[in-house]
GROMACS .gro file of N, CA and C in nm:
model
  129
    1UNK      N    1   0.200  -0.552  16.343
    1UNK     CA    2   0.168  -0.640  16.452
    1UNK      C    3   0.022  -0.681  16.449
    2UNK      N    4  -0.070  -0.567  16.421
    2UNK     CA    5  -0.203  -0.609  16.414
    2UNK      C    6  -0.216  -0.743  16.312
    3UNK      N    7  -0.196  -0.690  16.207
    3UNK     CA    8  -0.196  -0.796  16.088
    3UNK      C    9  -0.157  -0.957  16.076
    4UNK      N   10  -0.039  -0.934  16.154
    4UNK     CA   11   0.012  -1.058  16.238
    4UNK      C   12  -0.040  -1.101  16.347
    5UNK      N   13  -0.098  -1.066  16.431
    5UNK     CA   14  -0.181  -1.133  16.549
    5UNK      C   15  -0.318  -1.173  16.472
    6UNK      N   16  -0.409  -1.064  16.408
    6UNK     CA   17  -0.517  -1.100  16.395
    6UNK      C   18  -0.558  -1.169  16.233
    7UNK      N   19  -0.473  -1.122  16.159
    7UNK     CA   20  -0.535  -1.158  16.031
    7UNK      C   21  -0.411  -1.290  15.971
    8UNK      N   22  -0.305  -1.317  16.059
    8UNK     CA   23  -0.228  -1.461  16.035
    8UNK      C   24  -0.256  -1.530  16.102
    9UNK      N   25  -0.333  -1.509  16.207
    9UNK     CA   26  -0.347  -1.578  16.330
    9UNK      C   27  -0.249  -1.621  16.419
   10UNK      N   28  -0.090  -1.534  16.407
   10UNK     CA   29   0.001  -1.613  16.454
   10UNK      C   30   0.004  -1.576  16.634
   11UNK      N   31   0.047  -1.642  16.699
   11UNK     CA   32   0.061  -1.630  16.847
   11UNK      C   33   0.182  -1.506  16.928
   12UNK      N   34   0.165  -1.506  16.998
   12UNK     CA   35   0.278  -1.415  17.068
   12UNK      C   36   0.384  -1.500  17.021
   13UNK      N   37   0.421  -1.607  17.114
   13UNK     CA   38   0.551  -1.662  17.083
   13UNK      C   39   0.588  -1.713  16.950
   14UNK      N   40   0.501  -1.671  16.839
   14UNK     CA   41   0.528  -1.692  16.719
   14UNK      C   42   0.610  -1.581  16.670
   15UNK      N   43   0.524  -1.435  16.709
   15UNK     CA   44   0.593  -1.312  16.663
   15UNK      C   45   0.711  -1.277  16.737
   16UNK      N   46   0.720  -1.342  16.823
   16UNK     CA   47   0.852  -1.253  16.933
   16UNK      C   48   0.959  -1.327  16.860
   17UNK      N   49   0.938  -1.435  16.785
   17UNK     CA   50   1.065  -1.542  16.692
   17UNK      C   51   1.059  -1.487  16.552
   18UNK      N   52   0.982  -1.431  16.516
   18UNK     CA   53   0.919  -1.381  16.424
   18UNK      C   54   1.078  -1.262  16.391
   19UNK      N   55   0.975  -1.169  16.499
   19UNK     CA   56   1.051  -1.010  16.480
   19UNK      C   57   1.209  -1.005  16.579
   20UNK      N   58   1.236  -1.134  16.636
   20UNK     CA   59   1.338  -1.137  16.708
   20UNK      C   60   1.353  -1.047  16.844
   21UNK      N   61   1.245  -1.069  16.918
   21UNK     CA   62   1.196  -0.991  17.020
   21UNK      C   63   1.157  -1.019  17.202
   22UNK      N   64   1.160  -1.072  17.247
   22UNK     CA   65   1.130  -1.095  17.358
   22UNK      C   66   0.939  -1.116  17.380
   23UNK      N   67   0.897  -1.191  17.415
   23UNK     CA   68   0.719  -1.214  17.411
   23UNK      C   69   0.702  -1.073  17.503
   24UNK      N   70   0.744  -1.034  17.595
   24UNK     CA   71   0.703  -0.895  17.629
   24UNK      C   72   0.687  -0.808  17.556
   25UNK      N   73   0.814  -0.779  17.479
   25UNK     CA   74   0.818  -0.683  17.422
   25UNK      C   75   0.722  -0.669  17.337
   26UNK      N   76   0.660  -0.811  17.251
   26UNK     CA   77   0.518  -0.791  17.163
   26UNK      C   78   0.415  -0.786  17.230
   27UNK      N   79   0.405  -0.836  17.330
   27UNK     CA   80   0.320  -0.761  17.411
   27UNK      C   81   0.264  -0.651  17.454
   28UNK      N   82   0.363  -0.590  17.477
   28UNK     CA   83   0.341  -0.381  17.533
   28UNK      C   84   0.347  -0.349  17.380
   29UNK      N   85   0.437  -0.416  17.215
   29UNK     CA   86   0.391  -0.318  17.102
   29UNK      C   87   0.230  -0.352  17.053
   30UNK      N   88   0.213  -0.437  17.062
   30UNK     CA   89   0.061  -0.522  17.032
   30UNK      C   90  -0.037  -0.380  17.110
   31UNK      N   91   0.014  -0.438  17.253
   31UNK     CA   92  -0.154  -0.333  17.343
   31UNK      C   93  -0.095  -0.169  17.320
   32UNK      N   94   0.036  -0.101  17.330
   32UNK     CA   95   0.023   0.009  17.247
   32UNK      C   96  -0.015   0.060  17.093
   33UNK      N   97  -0.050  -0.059  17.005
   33UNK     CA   98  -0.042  -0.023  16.861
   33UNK      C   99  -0.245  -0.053  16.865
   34UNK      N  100  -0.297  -0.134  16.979
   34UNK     CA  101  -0.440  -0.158  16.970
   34UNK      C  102  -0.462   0.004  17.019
   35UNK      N  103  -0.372   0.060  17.135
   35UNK     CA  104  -0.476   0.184  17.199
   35UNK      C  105  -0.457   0.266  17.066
   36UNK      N  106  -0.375   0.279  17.046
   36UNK     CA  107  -0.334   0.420  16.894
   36UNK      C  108  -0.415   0.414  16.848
   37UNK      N  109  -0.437   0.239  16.744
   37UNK     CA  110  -0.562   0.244  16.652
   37UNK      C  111  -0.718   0.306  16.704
   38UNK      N  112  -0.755   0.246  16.806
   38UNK     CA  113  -0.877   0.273  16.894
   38UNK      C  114  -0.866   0.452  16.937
   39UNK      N  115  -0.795   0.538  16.963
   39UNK     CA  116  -0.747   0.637  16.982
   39UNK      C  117  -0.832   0.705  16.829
   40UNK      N  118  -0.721   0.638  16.682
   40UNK     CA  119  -0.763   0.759  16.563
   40UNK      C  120  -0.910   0.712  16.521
   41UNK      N  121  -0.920   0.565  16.558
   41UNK     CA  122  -1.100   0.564  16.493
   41UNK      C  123  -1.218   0.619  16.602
   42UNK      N  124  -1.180   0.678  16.707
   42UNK     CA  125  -1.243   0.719  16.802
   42UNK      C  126  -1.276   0.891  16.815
   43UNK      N  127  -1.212   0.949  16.723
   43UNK     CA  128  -1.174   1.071  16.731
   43UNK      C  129  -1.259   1.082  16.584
   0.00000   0.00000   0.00000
């Protein structure tokens, strides 16, 4: 998801058609997969 938001530049409603998903649902995996990352480089 990271890779796809930030380094394709693609949009929410790109990925939710993308991964066949609902724009929420990339939503809450997007901001849970940012805290994780921020979590192990923080530690």
């Amino acid at each position: 998801l990271i890779l796809l938001r930030y380094y394709n530049e693609l949009s929410l409603e790109e990925m939710a058609s993308m991964l066949h998903i609902s724009n929420g649902a990339v939503r809450t995996r997007l901001s849970r997969t940012t805290a994780l990352l921020k979590n192990i480089f923080t530690e």
